[in-house]
Amino acid sequence: MNESQKHTPVYLRISITDRCQHRCIYCMGPEGVAKFTHQDILSFAEIIRFVQVLKGHFGISSVRITGGEPLVRRGVVELVKMLAAQGLSELTLTTNGQSLAAMAGELKQAGLNRVNISLDSINPDTYRRLTRSGELEAALAGLAAALDSGLTPLKLNTVVLKGINSDEVVDIARFGIERRCEVRFLELMPIGPSAEHFADWFVSSQEILAELCQAFELEPTKTKFGSSSRKYLAQDSQGRQGIIGLISSSSSPFCRQCRRLRLTSTGKLIGCLARPEGPNIRPLLQDPGKANELSLVEMISDVLDIKGKRRLFWRAEPMVRIGG
Ligand code: SAM
Ligand code: SF4
């Protein structure tokens, strides 16, 4: 880690559950994953404790709540309230959108700034096939409610899979632009079940860009330090404009600028998806004494220190367990 990075605030992703009503084909197998019990999962107080220590010693640029599917965790609105009370510059959440229609208003009121919605297809059959159970209609209702509630700017995330949804790239980009949402196309990462299918499914950002160039004029925009996506201002033949991002985690990783930390739902601290393990910090969150705080700061520093020293990406643990 270089000197300027040391003083850059951390971007924290907190996974609050390993549960999800979907079984996306690239995220988990048809049988799902073995579930943790409620006792295995970090309590809200433990999560808040971690955020306070991180904020106090390292600075936080943004907190993103994720999972599994974060909206299936009981009390998520309460957690949003507790996190918002920590005075964060940005509090966001990534969701598949299935339960969002009923919750968008109260999440906004609780202090959530905005959401990212995973939308891998706008064709109901492909959506169902990809998620193994999801209803496109529910996700679209969630999207509409999020826009109405002001959970904006809203970003749509699409993982592009060859032969499955790769023919929808332009349609999804248009769909997002029409709704004033930024659309981000994600490269598949060889994690969990995707490792096995990587050669068949992977589509590079370059290929996605080539596809987009057929339908839009694309002008690169300035990339923010630490940003994971390369953004373009896109304009279609009718003059409609929007932002499209490409996230090239596999073909062109952004390790050097990365200040991202992940806290898994059971309390594992992960600095890099390309590294298999992280320390279990839960015992240090359970007893908020000064000695534990110092040990925690040391552990966080160690995890941040190995960032940028890339990397062997393939990992067996699925994203639903790590927190995407
Ligand atoms: N359930 C929520 C959702 O789907 O938005 C949040 C958790 S999900 C693990 C977070 C993000 O990780 C999603 O956008 C999903 O598409 C992405 N993801 C999961 N597995 C992935 C993989 N192997 N490669 C790339 N992205 C992946
Ligand atoms: Fe669930 Fe999100 Fe994984 Fe899909 S990507 S199975 S919605 S956690």
Short mmCIF file of N, CA and C in Angstrom, two decimals, residues 8-9 11 61-62 64 89-90 92 114 153 155 182 184 220-232 243 245-246 254-260:
data_model
loop_
_atom_site.label_atom_id
_atom_site.label_comp_id
_atom_site.label_asym_id
_atom_site.label_seq_id
_atom_site.Cartn_x
_atom_site.Cartn_y
_atom_site.Cartn_z
N THR A 8 -6.52 7.18 2.38
CA THR A 8 -7.80 7.19 1.67
C THR A 8 -8.83 6.43 2.50
N PRO A 9 -10.00 7.03 2.73
CA PRO A 9 -11.02 6.33 3.53
C PRO A 9 -11.42 4.99 2.89
N TYR A 11 -13.92 1.89 1.77
CA TYR A 11 -15.28 1.63 1.28
C TYR A 11 -15.67 0.27 1.84
N SER A 61 -15.49 6.01 3.37
CA SER A 61 -16.05 6.83 2.29
C SER A 61 -17.51 6.44 2.04
N SER A 62 -17.81 5.17 2.25
CA SER A 62 -19.16 4.72 1.92
C SER A 62 -19.41 3.35 2.56
N ARG A 64 -21.89 -0.02 2.10
CA ARG A 64 -22.90 -0.70 1.29
C ARG A 64 -23.37 -1.95 2.03
N SER A 89 -20.86 9.27 5.09
CA SER A 89 -21.10 10.15 3.92
C SER A 89 -22.05 9.50 2.93
N GLU A 90 -22.05 8.16 2.88
CA GLU A 90 -22.99 7.51 1.97
C GLU A 90 -23.37 6.13 2.50
N THR A 92 -25.60 2.83 1.25
CA THR A 92 -26.29 2.27 0.10
C THR A 92 -26.56 0.78 0.33
N ARG A 114 -29.29 5.39 -1.34
CA ARG A 114 -29.65 4.90 -2.66
C ARG A 114 -29.48 3.38 -2.73
N PRO A 153 -29.04 8.49 -7.00
CA PRO A 153 -29.07 7.86 -8.32
C PRO A 153 -29.01 6.33 -8.19
N LYS A 155 -28.46 2.57 -9.52
CA LYS A 155 -27.63 1.85 -10.49
C LYS A 155 -28.18 0.44 -10.70
N GLU A 182 -28.08 4.50 -14.00
CA GLU A 182 -26.79 4.10 -14.56
C GLU A 182 -26.80 2.58 -14.69
N ARG A 184 -24.56 -0.81 -15.09
CA ARG A 184 -23.18 -1.29 -14.99
C ARG A 184 -23.13 -2.74 -15.41
N PRO A 220 -15.79 8.31 -22.98
CA PRO A 220 -15.33 7.95 -21.63
C PRO A 220 -15.42 9.15 -20.69
N THR A 221 -15.81 8.93 -19.46
CA THR A 221 -15.85 10.02 -18.48
C THR A 221 -14.65 9.84 -17.54
N LYS A 222 -14.40 10.88 -16.73
CA LYS A 222 -13.25 10.79 -15.83
C LYS A 222 -13.54 9.75 -14.73
N THR A 223 -12.57 8.89 -14.47
CA THR A 223 -12.79 7.86 -13.46
C THR A 223 -12.41 8.40 -12.09
N LYS A 224 -13.33 8.19 -11.11
CA LYS A 224 -13.03 8.63 -9.73
C LYS A 224 -11.99 7.70 -9.12
N PHE A 225 -11.09 8.23 -8.28
CA PHE A 225 -10.10 7.38 -7.63
C PHE A 225 -10.81 6.28 -6.84
N GLY A 226 -10.33 5.06 -7.00
CA GLY A 226 -10.90 3.94 -6.24
C GLY A 226 -12.16 3.36 -6.87
N SER A 227 -12.65 3.98 -7.95
CA SER A 227 -13.89 3.48 -8.55
C SER A 227 -13.61 2.15 -9.25
N SER A 228 -14.58 1.22 -9.14
CA SER A 228 -14.38 -0.09 -9.75
C SER A 228 -14.87 -0.09 -11.19
N SER A 229 -15.55 0.98 -11.62
CA SER A 229 -16.12 0.91 -12.96
C SER A 229 -15.55 1.98 -13.88
N ARG A 230 -15.40 1.60 -15.14
CA ARG A 230 -15.01 2.57 -16.16
C ARG A 230 -16.31 3.07 -16.78
N LYS A 231 -16.52 4.40 -16.70
CA LYS A 231 -17.83 4.92 -17.11
C LYS A 231 -17.79 5.62 -18.46
N TYR A 232 -18.91 5.54 -19.15
CA TYR A 232 -19.06 6.20 -20.46
C TYR A 232 -20.37 6.98 -20.47
N ILE A 243 -25.54 7.14 -18.41
CA ILE A 243 -24.21 6.65 -18.03
C ILE A 243 -24.20 5.12 -18.05
N GLY A 245 -21.55 1.89 -17.17
CA GLY A 245 -20.28 1.53 -16.55
C GLY A 245 -19.89 0.09 -16.89
N LEU A 246 -18.60 -0.14 -16.98
CA LEU A 246 -18.11 -1.50 -17.20
C LEU A 246 -17.21 -1.88 -16.04
N PHE A 254 -8.89 -3.68 -10.52
CA PHE A 254 -8.52 -2.32 -10.09
C PHE A 254 -7.82 -2.37 -8.75
N CYS A 255 -6.96 -3.40 -8.57
CA CYS A 255 -6.35 -3.64 -7.25
C CYS A 255 -5.58 -2.45 -6.70
N ARG A 256 -4.86 -1.76 -7.55
CA ARG A 256 -3.94 -0.74 -7.05
C ARG A 256 -4.69 0.37 -6.30
N GLN A 257 -5.90 0.67 -6.76
CA GLN A 257 -6.63 1.78 -6.14
C GLN A 257 -7.65 1.28 -5.10
N CYS A 258 -7.69 -0.01 -4.88
CA CYS A 258 -8.80 -0.56 -4.11
C CYS A 258 -8.66 -0.26 -2.62
N ARG A 259 -9.71 0.30 -2.02
CA ARG A 259 -9.76 0.52 -0.56
C ARG A 259 -11.02 -0.14 -0.02
N ARG A 260 -11.35 -1.28 -0.60
CA ARG A 260 -12.60 -1.94 -0.25
C ARG A 260 -12.36 -3.00 0.82
#
